[in-house]
Coordinates of C-alpha atoms and ligand atoms in Angstrom, one line a residue:
M1 CA 16.5 -55.3 -2.6
K2 CA 18.4 -53.5 -5.4
K3 CA 17.2 -56.1 -7.8
N4 CA 13.6 -55.6 -6.6
I5 CA 13.8 -51.9 -7.2
Q6 CA 15.2 -52.5 -10.7
T7 CA 12.3 -54.9 -11.4
M8 CA 9.8 -52.4 -10.1
V9 CA 11.3 -49.7 -12.2
D10 CA 11.2 -52.0 -15.3
Y11 CA 7.6 -52.9 -14.5
W12 CA 6.5 -49.3 -14.2
L13 CA 8.5 -48.3 -17.2
K14 CA 6.9 -51.0 -19.3
L15 CA 3.5 -50.2 -18.1
F16 CA 4.1 -46.5 -18.9
I17 CA 5.3 -47.3 -22.4
C18 CA 2.3 -49.6 -23.0
L19 CA 0.1 -46.8 -21.8
I20 CA 1.6 -44.3 -24.1
I21 CA 1.4 -46.7 -27.0
S22 CA -2.2 -47.5 -26.4
M23 CA -3.0 -43.8 -25.9
S24 CA -1.4 -42.8 -29.1
T25 CA -3.1 -45.7 -31.0
N26 CA -6.3 -44.5 -29.5
I27 CA -5.7 -41.0 -30.6
S28 CA -4.7 -41.9 -34.1
A29 CA -7.6 -44.3 -34.4
H30 CA -10.0 -41.7 -33.1
D31 CA -8.5 -38.7 -34.8
Y32 CA -6.9 -39.7 -38.0
N33 CA -8.3 -36.7 -39.8
N34 CA -6.0 -34.5 -37.7
I35 CA -2.8 -34.5 -39.8
S36 CA 0.5 -32.8 -38.8
I37 CA 2.5 -30.5 -41.0
T38 CA 5.5 -31.4 -43.2
I39 CA 7.8 -28.4 -43.7
L40 CA 10.0 -28.7 -46.7
D41 CA 13.2 -27.1 -45.6
S42 CA 15.2 -28.9 -48.3
A43 CA 13.3 -27.0 -51.0
V44 CA 14.7 -23.6 -50.0
A45 CA 18.2 -24.3 -51.2
E46 CA 19.3 -22.4 -54.3
A47 CA 18.9 -25.4 -56.7
K48 CA 15.1 -25.4 -56.1
G49 CA 14.6 -22.0 -54.6
A50 CA 11.1 -22.9 -53.6
V51 CA 9.8 -20.5 -51.0
C52 CA 6.7 -18.8 -49.8
L53 CA 6.1 -15.0 -50.3
D54 CA 8.1 -14.3 -47.0
G55 CA 11.0 -16.7 -47.9
S56 CA 9.8 -19.5 -45.6
P57 CA 9.8 -23.1 -46.8
P58 CA 6.7 -24.6 -48.5
A59 CA 4.5 -26.9 -46.4
Y60 CA 1.9 -29.6 -46.8
Y61 CA 0.0 -32.2 -44.8
H62 CA -0.1 -35.9 -45.7
A63 CA -2.3 -38.6 -44.4
K64 CA -1.1 -42.0 -45.6
G65 CA -3.3 -44.3 -47.6
F66 CA -4.0 -47.8 -46.4
G67 CA -5.2 -51.2 -47.7
D68 CA -6.0 -51.2 -51.4
G69 CA -5.8 -47.4 -51.3
A70 CA -2.1 -47.3 -50.4
N71 CA -1.2 -46.4 -54.0
N72 CA -3.9 -44.0 -54.6
W73 CA -3.3 -40.2 -54.1
F74 CA -5.8 -37.4 -53.6
L75 CA -4.0 -34.0 -53.6
Y76 CA -5.8 -30.8 -52.7
L77 CA -4.2 -27.4 -53.4
E78 CA -5.3 -24.9 -50.8
G79 CA -6.5 -21.5 -52.1
G80 CA -6.6 -18.0 -50.7
G81 CA -6.9 -15.5 -53.5
W82 CA -4.0 -13.6 -55.1
C83 CA -1.9 -10.5 -54.5
I84 CA -0.6 -8.3 -57.2
S85 CA 1.9 -5.8 -55.7
D86 CA 4.3 -5.4 -52.8
E87 CA 1.8 -3.3 -50.9
D88 CA -1.0 -5.8 -51.7
C89 CA 1.1 -8.8 -50.6
A90 CA 2.5 -7.1 -47.4
V91 CA -0.4 -8.5 -45.2
R92 CA 0.2 -11.9 -46.6
L93 CA 3.7 -12.0 -45.1
T94 CA 2.3 -12.4 -41.7
D95 CA -0.5 -14.9 -42.4
R96 CA -0.8 -18.4 -43.6
S97 CA -1.5 -17.4 -47.2
G98 CA 2.0 -16.1 -47.6
S99 CA 4.1 -17.9 -45.0
S100 CA 4.5 -21.4 -43.7
K101 CA 5.5 -19.9 -40.3
Y102 CA 1.8 -19.1 -39.7
K103 CA 0.4 -22.5 -40.9
P104 CA -1.3 -24.5 -38.3
K105 CA 0.9 -27.4 -37.0
S106 CA -1.9 -29.8 -37.9
V107 CA -5.1 -29.5 -39.8
Y108 CA -8.4 -31.2 -39.6
F109 CA -7.7 -32.6 -43.0
G110 CA -8.7 -30.1 -45.7
Q111 CA -11.7 -31.6 -47.3
N112 CA -12.3 -33.5 -44.1
K113 CA -13.5 -36.4 -46.1
S114 CA -14.2 -39.4 -43.9
Q115 CA -12.1 -42.5 -43.7
N116 CA -15.3 -44.4 -43.1
Q117 CA -15.8 -46.8 -46.0
T118 CA -19.6 -46.5 -45.8
E119 CA -19.6 -42.7 -46.0
N120 CA -16.8 -42.3 -48.5
P121 CA -16.5 -45.6 -50.4
D122 CA -14.4 -44.5 -53.3
F123 CA -11.7 -42.5 -51.5
Y124 CA -11.8 -43.4 -47.8
N125 CA -8.4 -45.2 -47.9
W126 CA -6.4 -43.0 -50.3
N127 CA -3.3 -41.0 -49.5
R128 CA -4.5 -37.4 -48.9
V129 CA -2.3 -34.4 -49.3
Y130 CA -3.4 -31.0 -48.3
V131 CA -0.9 -28.6 -50.0
G132 CA -0.5 -25.3 -48.1
Y133 CA -1.0 -22.1 -50.2
C134 CA 1.7 -19.6 -49.6
D135 CA 2.5 -18.0 -52.9
C136 CA -0.7 -16.1 -53.9
S137 CA -0.2 -16.9 -57.6
S138 CA -2.2 -20.1 -57.9
Y139 CA 1.1 -22.0 -57.7
M140 CA 2.3 -20.3 -60.9
G141 CA 4.8 -17.6 -59.9
D142 CA 8.5 -17.8 -61.0
V143 CA 10.4 -14.6 -60.3
E144 CA 14.2 -15.2 -59.9
L145 CA 14.9 -11.9 -58.0
K146 CA 14.6 -12.2 -54.3
T147 CA 12.8 -9.2 -52.8
N148 CA 10.8 -8.7 -49.7
V149 CA 8.0 -10.6 -51.5
T150 CA 9.4 -13.7 -53.1
R151 CA 7.2 -14.9 -55.9
R152 CA 8.0 -18.6 -56.6
G153 CA 4.6 -20.4 -56.7
A154 CA 5.6 -22.7 -59.6
R155 CA 8.7 -23.8 -57.7
V156 CA 6.7 -24.5 -54.6
F157 CA 4.4 -26.7 -56.6
N158 CA 7.4 -28.6 -58.2
A159 CA 9.2 -29.0 -54.9
I160 CA 6.2 -30.5 -53.2
M161 CA 5.5 -32.8 -56.1
D162 CA 9.2 -34.0 -56.0
D163 CA 8.9 -34.8 -52.3
L164 CA 5.6 -36.7 -52.7
L165 CA 7.0 -38.7 -55.7
A166 CA 9.9 -39.7 -53.4
K167 CA 7.4 -40.6 -50.7
G168 CA 5.6 -43.2 -52.9
M169 CA 3.5 -41.1 -55.2
S170 CA 5.7 -42.3 -58.1
N171 CA 4.0 -45.7 -57.7
A172 CA 0.5 -44.2 -57.8
E173 CA -2.1 -46.3 -59.5
N174 CA -4.8 -43.7 -59.2
A175 CA -4.3 -40.0 -58.6
I176 CA -6.3 -36.8 -58.4
L177 CA -5.0 -33.3 -58.4
S178 CA -7.7 -31.1 -56.9
G179 CA -7.8 -27.6 -55.4
G180 CA -10.2 -25.0 -54.1
S181 CA -10.6 -21.4 -55.4
A182 CA -7.2 -20.0 -56.4
G183 CA -6.0 -23.6 -55.7
G184 CA -8.7 -24.9 -58.0
L185 CA -7.4 -22.6 -60.7
G186 CA -3.9 -24.0 -59.9
A187 CA -5.2 -27.6 -60.3
M188 CA -6.4 -26.8 -63.8
L189 CA -3.2 -25.0 -64.8
H190 CA -1.0 -27.8 -63.5
C191 CA -3.3 -30.6 -64.5
D192 CA -1.4 -31.9 -67.6
G193 CA 2.0 -31.4 -65.9
F194 CA 0.8 -33.4 -62.9
S195 CA -0.4 -36.2 -65.3
E196 CA 3.1 -36.3 -66.9
L197 CA 4.7 -36.9 -63.6
L198 CA 2.8 -40.2 -63.3
P199 CA 3.3 -42.0 -66.6
N200 CA 2.6 -45.4 -65.1
A201 CA -0.6 -44.6 -63.3
K202 CA -3.8 -46.2 -64.4
R203 CA -5.9 -43.1 -64.0
V204 CA -4.9 -39.5 -63.4
K205 CA -7.6 -36.8 -63.3
C206 CA -8.1 -33.3 -61.9
I207 CA -10.8 -31.5 -60.1
S208 CA -11.4 -27.8 -59.7
D209 CA -13.5 -26.8 -56.7
S210 CA -14.8 -23.3 -57.2
G211 CA -11.8 -22.3 -59.3
F212 CA -13.7 -21.5 -62.5
F213 CA -13.3 -17.7 -62.5
I214 CA -15.2 -16.4 -65.5
H215 CA -14.4 -13.5 -67.7
A216 CA -18.1 -12.9 -68.5
K217 CA -17.1 -10.7 -71.4
H218 CA -20.5 -9.1 -71.9
L219 CA -21.0 -8.2 -68.3
P220 CA -19.9 -5.0 -66.5
G221 CA -16.3 -5.2 -65.1
A222 CA -15.0 -7.5 -67.9
D223 CA -12.0 -5.3 -68.6
K224 CA -11.2 -5.1 -65.0
R225 CA -11.3 -8.8 -64.6
A226 CA -8.9 -9.3 -67.5
E227 CA -6.7 -6.6 -66.2
Y228 CA -6.6 -8.2 -62.7
Y229 CA -5.4 -11.5 -64.0
A230 CA -2.9 -9.7 -66.3
N231 CA -1.6 -8.1 -63.1
V232 CA -1.3 -11.5 -61.3
S233 CA 0.6 -12.7 -64.3
A234 CA 3.0 -9.8 -64.5
Y235 CA 3.7 -9.4 -60.8
H236 CA 4.3 -13.1 -60.3
G237 CA 6.3 -13.5 -63.5
I238 CA 4.1 -16.4 -64.7
R239 CA 6.1 -17.9 -67.5
V240 CA 4.4 -18.1 -70.9
D241 CA 5.7 -21.6 -71.4
S242 CA 3.9 -22.7 -68.2
L243 CA 0.6 -22.0 -69.9
P244 CA -0.8 -24.2 -72.7
S245 CA 0.8 -23.1 -76.0
S246 CA -2.5 -23.8 -77.8
C247 CA -4.0 -21.0 -75.8
T248 CA -1.1 -18.5 -75.8
S249 CA -0.8 -18.8 -79.6
R250 CA -4.5 -17.8 -79.9
M251 CA -4.7 -14.8 -77.5
D252 CA -2.9 -12.6 -75.1
E253 CA -1.2 -15.0 -72.7
T254 CA -2.6 -13.4 -69.6
L255 CA -6.0 -14.4 -70.7
C256 CA -4.8 -18.0 -70.5
L257 CA -5.2 -17.8 -66.8
L258 CA -9.0 -17.7 -67.3
P259 CA -10.3 -21.3 -67.2
E260 CA -12.8 -20.8 -70.1
N261 CA -9.9 -20.1 -72.4
I262 CA -7.8 -23.1 -71.5
I263 CA -10.3 -25.8 -70.7
R264 CA -10.1 -27.3 -74.2
D265 CA -6.3 -27.3 -74.1
I266 CA -6.2 -29.5 -71.0
K267 CA -5.8 -33.1 -72.1
T268 CA -6.2 -34.8 -68.7
P269 CA -9.8 -35.4 -67.7
L270 CA -11.2 -32.6 -65.5
F271 CA -14.1 -32.2 -63.2
I272 CA -15.6 -28.8 -62.4
V273 CA -17.5 -28.3 -59.2
E274 CA -19.2 -24.9 -59.1
T275 CA -22.2 -23.0 -57.9
A276 CA -24.1 -20.9 -60.4
F277 CA -23.7 -18.1 -57.9
D278 CA -20.2 -18.0 -56.7
Q279 CA -20.1 -15.7 -53.7
Y280 CA -16.4 -14.8 -53.9
Q281 CA -16.5 -14.0 -57.7
L282 CA -19.7 -12.0 -57.3
A283 CA -18.2 -10.0 -54.4
L284 CA -14.7 -9.4 -55.6
N285 CA -14.5 -9.8 -59.4
Y286 CA -15.8 -6.3 -60.4
F287 CA -19.3 -7.3 -61.2
S288 CA -20.6 -4.2 -59.5
N289 CA -19.2 -0.9 -58.3
E290 CA -22.2 -0.1 -56.1
S291 CA -21.2 0.9 -52.6
T292 CA -23.7 -1.5 -51.0
W293 CA -22.7 -4.4 -53.2
W294 CA -20.7 -6.0 -50.4
N295 CA -23.8 -6.0 -48.2
C296 CA -25.8 -7.7 -50.9
T297 CA -23.2 -10.4 -51.5
N298 CA -23.2 -11.1 -47.7
N299 CA -26.9 -11.2 -47.4
I300 CA -29.1 -11.5 -50.4
E301 CA -32.1 -10.3 -48.5
V302 CA -30.7 -6.7 -48.5
C303 CA -30.0 -6.6 -52.3
T304 CA -31.7 -3.9 -54.4
P305 CA -33.6 -5.0 -57.5
S306 CA -30.7 -3.9 -59.7
Q307 CA -28.2 -5.9 -57.6
L308 CA -30.5 -9.0 -57.9
Q309 CA -30.4 -8.5 -61.6
T310 CA -26.6 -8.5 -61.5
I311 CA -26.7 -11.8 -59.7
K312 CA -29.1 -13.2 -62.2
D313 CA -26.9 -12.1 -65.1
Y314 CA -23.8 -13.6 -63.5
G315 CA -25.7 -16.9 -63.0
V316 CA -26.7 -16.9 -66.7
A317 CA -23.1 -16.2 -67.8
L318 CA -21.5 -18.8 -65.6
R319 CA -23.9 -21.5 -66.8
Q320 CA -23.6 -20.5 -70.4
T321 CA -19.8 -20.7 -70.1
L322 CA -19.9 -24.1 -68.6
Q323 CA -22.6 -25.3 -71.0
E324 CA -20.3 -24.4 -73.9
I325 CA -17.6 -26.7 -72.7
S326 CA -19.9 -29.6 -71.8
D327 CA -19.5 -31.1 -75.3
T328 CA -16.1 -32.3 -74.1
T329 CA -17.3 -35.6 -72.6
S330 CA -14.3 -36.2 -70.4
V331 CA -15.2 -33.0 -68.5
G332 CA -17.3 -33.6 -65.4
I333 CA -19.6 -30.7 -64.4
F334 CA -21.5 -30.3 -61.1
V335 CA -23.2 -26.9 -60.9
H336 CA -25.6 -26.3 -58.1
P337 CA -27.6 -23.2 -57.2
C338 CA -26.5 -22.4 -53.7
F339 CA -24.7 -19.1 -52.7
R340 CA -21.3 -20.3 -51.8
H341 CA -17.6 -20.6 -52.5
G342 CA -15.7 -23.9 -52.0
H343 CA -17.0 -27.3 -51.1
F344 CA -14.2 -29.8 -50.4
Y345 CA -13.0 -28.0 -47.2
E346 CA -15.8 -29.4 -45.3
K347 CA -17.3 -32.9 -45.0
S348 CA -20.8 -31.6 -45.7
G349 CA -19.6 -30.0 -48.9
W350 CA -18.0 -33.2 -50.1
E351 CA -20.4 -35.8 -48.9
G352 CA -23.6 -34.1 -47.8
S353 CA -25.4 -30.9 -48.6
F354 CA -25.3 -30.6 -52.4
I355 CA -27.2 -33.1 -54.4
L356 CA -27.7 -33.1 -58.1
G357 CA -29.3 -35.9 -60.0
D358 CA -29.4 -37.9 -56.8
K359 CA -25.7 -37.7 -56.3
T360 CA -23.5 -35.9 -53.8
I361 CA -20.3 -34.4 -55.1
A362 CA -18.3 -37.4 -53.7
Q363 CA -20.6 -39.8 -55.6
A364 CA -20.5 -37.8 -58.8
V365 CA -16.7 -37.5 -58.7
G366 CA -16.3 -41.2 -57.8
D367 CA -18.5 -42.4 -60.8
W368 CA -16.6 -40.1 -63.1
F369 CA -13.2 -40.9 -61.8
F370 CA -13.6 -44.7 -62.1
D371 CA -15.4 -44.4 -65.5
R372 CA -18.6 -45.8 -64.1
A373 CA -20.6 -42.9 -65.5
S374 CA -20.0 -39.5 -66.9
F375 CA -21.5 -36.5 -64.9
Q376 CA -22.6 -33.2 -66.4
V377 CA -25.4 -31.6 -64.4
I378 CA -26.1 -27.9 -64.4
D379 CA -29.0 -26.6 -62.4
Y380 CA -31.2 -24.3 -64.4
D381 CA -34.2 -24.2 -62.1
N382 CA -33.0 -21.3 -60.0
E383 CA -32.4 -17.8 -61.5
L384 CA -31.3 -16.6 -58.0
P385 CA -29.4 -18.4 -55.4
R386 CA -31.3 -21.1 -53.5
F387 CA -31.0 -21.4 -49.8
R388 CA -32.8 -24.4 -48.6
N389 CA -30.4 -27.3 -48.1
C390 CA -27.5 -25.0 -48.7
S391 CA -25.4 -25.0 -45.6
K392 CA -24.2 -21.5 -45.4
F393 CA -27.2 -19.1 -45.5
I394 CA -30.7 -19.7 -44.5
A395 CA -33.2 -17.2 -45.9
S396 CA -36.9 -17.7 -46.3
S397 CA -37.6 -15.7 -49.4
Y398 CA -35.3 -17.4 -51.8
I399 CA -35.5 -21.2 -51.9
Ligands
NAG401 C1 -4.4 -32.3 -33.6 O1 -3.2 -33.0 -33.2 C2 -2.2 -32.1 -32.6 C3 -1.0 -33.0 -32.2 O2 -0.6 -33.7 -33.3 C4 -2.9 -31.5 -31.4 O3 -1.9 -30.6 -30.8 C5 -4.1 -30.7 -31.8 O4 -4.7 -30.2 -30.7 C6 -5.1 -31.6 -32.5 N1 -6.1 -30.8 -33.0 C7 -7.4 -31.1 -32.8 C8 -8.4 -30.1 -33.4 O5 -7.7 -32.0 -32.2
NAG402 C1 -19.5 -45.3 -40.7 O1 -20.6 -44.6 -41.2 C2 -21.8 -45.3 -41.0 C3 -22.9 -44.5 -41.7 O2 -22.8 -43.1 -41.3 C4 -22.0 -45.4 -39.5 O3 -23.2 -46.1 -39.3 C5 -20.9 -46.2 -38.9 O4 -21.0 -46.3 -37.5 C6 -19.5 -45.6 -39.2 N1 -18.5 -46.4 -38.8 C7 -17.5 -45.9 -38.0 C8 -16.4 -46.9 -37.7 O5 -17.4 -44.8 -37.6
NAG403 C1 11.9 -4.5 -47.5 O1 11.9 -4.7 -46.1 C2 12.9 -3.9 -45.4 C3 12.9 -4.3 -44.0 O2 11.6 -4.6 -43.5 C4 12.4 -2.4 -45.5 O3 13.3 -1.6 -44.9 C5 12.3 -2.0 -47.0 O4 11.8 -0.8 -47.2 C6 11.5 -3.0 -47.8 N1 11.6 -2.8 -49.2 C7 10.5 -2.6 -50.0 C8 10.8 -2.3 -51.4 O5 9.4 -2.6 -49.5
NAG404 C1 -3.3 -3.5 -62.4 O1 -2.1 -2.9 -62.1 C2 -2.0 -1.5 -62.3 C3 -0.6 -1.0 -62.1 O2 -0.1 -1.4 -60.9 C4 -3.0 -0.8 -61.4 O3 -3.0 0.6 -61.7 C5 -4.4 -1.3 -61.7 O4 -5.3 -0.7 -60.8 C6 -4.4 -2.8 -61.6 N1 -5.7 -3.3 -62.0 C7 -6.4 -4.2 -61.3 C8 -7.7 -4.6 -61.8 O5 -5.9 -4.8 -60.4
NAG405 C1 -16.3 0.0 -62.2 O1 -15.6 1.2 -62.5 C2 -14.5 1.0 -63.4 C3 -13.7 2.2 -63.5 O2 -14.5 3.3 -63.6 C4 -15.0 0.5 -64.8 O3 -14.0 0.2 -65.6 C5 -15.8 -0.8 -64.6 O4 -16.5 -1.2 -65.8 C6 -16.9 -0.6 -63.5 N1 -17.5 -1.8 -63.2 C7 -18.8 -2.0 -63.2 C8 -19.3 -3.3 -62.8 O5 -19.6 -1.1 -63.4
NAG406 C1 -23.6 -2.2 -45.4 O1 -22.6 -2.8 -44.6 C2 -21.9 -1.9 -43.8 C3 -20.9 -2.6 -43.0 O2 -20.2 -3.5 -43.8 C4 -22.8 -1.0 -42.9 O3 -22.1 -0.1 -42.3 C5 -23.9 -0.4 -43.8 O4 -24.8 0.3 -43.0 C6 -24.6 -1.4 -44.7 N1 -25.5 -0.7 -45.6 C7 -26.7 -1.1 -45.8 C8 -27.5 -0.2 -46.8 O5 -27.2 -2.1 -45.3
NAG407 C1 -14.0 -32.0 -39.6 O1 -14.1 -33.2 -38.8 C2 -14.0 -33.0 -37.5 C3 -14.1 -34.3 -36.8 O2 -15.1 -35.1 -37.3 C4 -15.0 -32.0 -37.0 O3 -14.9 -31.8 -35.6 C5 -14.9 -30.7 -37.7 O4 -15.9 -29.8 -37.3 C6 -14.9 -30.9 -39.2 N1 -14.6 -29.7 -39.9 C7 -15.3 -29.2 -40.9 C8 -14.8 -27.9 -41.5 O5 -16.2 -29.9 -41.4
NAG408 C1 -33.6 -31.0 -48.2 O1 -32.9 -32.2 -47.8 C2 -33.7 -33.1 -47.2 C3 -32.9 -34.3 -46.6 O2 -31.7 -34.5 -47.3 C4 -34.7 -33.7 -48.3 O3 -35.5 -34.6 -47.8 C5 -35.5 -32.5 -48.8 O4 -36.3 -32.9 -49.9 C6 -34.6 -31.4 -49.3 N1 -35.4 -30.2 -49.7 C7 -35.2 -29.6 -50.8 C8 -36.1 -28.4 -51.0 O5 -34.5 -30.0 -51.7

């Protein structure tokens, strides 16, 4: 009798375990874009001193590569703007842009690119790492002093890279450092340093997604834009030697945070994904002081004629700035005319909605990365943002 009970218990226990295993296999097979967080507690110790604005440890999300993608790595640096003073940063201490305490436990993987070979042939089986933004300095800050707002973005970057190298990235064959918005700027600024971490890789390249913040020297607000990045630099203690010396020797070092000034100093091949009408830059980078400007950048249908002119002027300046760097053949350029900010964070941005020269962003990037074809396409057909086939806004009068 006792034996029978034991057998029954064993039986049910085994069945239960099988059930759990098959359930979890199902979940992971079904849901492998849902990646859980890695919190880097070990980075906090004094030797590294890598912490978020609020002193919490850095964090990232890693989905393992598989098959012949096991040694390929696609990193994405999350963005989220900057903050430039204790008061300005205070709100960041209680949200995910300044603290890992508020990061989601799992993410629907950043760029949400599919692991379906048909849909995402070049990258479907790569390791993917979504690096959590929590320093508000484009991963560049390095202030020794610990205050209520700790500014250590560069250390956060280094600590996460060390951890990934130890987890297999040191054997990378192919690697991409990408990032969106402030993270896209970070990807450019860290591009050569990243490449140096992987001396044995076949290919290392970088991608900036909506990180090309322009100075637009001849447009209103130019001084404010320069002043703003100077403030970012000063507040976060961005070290001069973390910027390309070929730039800092030519001009005020704080101007070396502006992509147009450093693009020729970056030796590693770089791909720029932009819209000619970046909604964030237009709204927040001092292009207009008009009180209804915000309304206009939220809904182009309510813009006044002079506001539309400001948008046109911005579009001309952005395209001109990128045109000027297109002689560098290793640079990939994808500039579409939709009103938008950021692409890789959603599947439709990466694989769908935006098509230039018959290619989606994923296809253009794939061809460029594997040296099948260069890609430099700037849309010049639209002097105002186009809306049809642009996923965010639908308006009838501008297409
Ligand atoms: C992702 O997985 C976690 C558990 O790892 C779960 O709690 C969460 O609900 C999942 N998210 C989604 C959107 O399915
Ligand atoms: C992969 O994508 C193709 C094209 O969208 C689709 O037909 C196929 O069912 C997908 N495969 C899986 C396993 O989801
Ligand atoms: C730092 O935080 C403490 C505790 O919240 C507060 O009392 C103090 O005023 C803050 N210091 C500064 C400089 O904001
Ligand atoms: C830069 O910082 C100074 C000093 O804190 C401040 O007065 C100024 O408004 C800031 N400028 C911009 C554009 O952020
Ligand atoms: C907005 O106002 C500031 C300060 O008066 C000025 O420096 C700046 O050029 C103005 N920007 C625009 C776009 O007019
Ligand atoms: C602009 O938007 C604000 C709300 O953000 C609203 O209160 C205001 O009425 C709008 N102005 C115009 C001219 O549409
Ligand atoms: C990401 O993919 C999941 C599952 O396919 C989907 O539910 C979610 O809406 C997607 N998120 C974005 C931002 O595209
Ligand atoms: C919009 O996209 C559809 C399907 O991808 C395409 O057939 C159509 O030509 C596009 N329209 C424009 C105006 O580009």
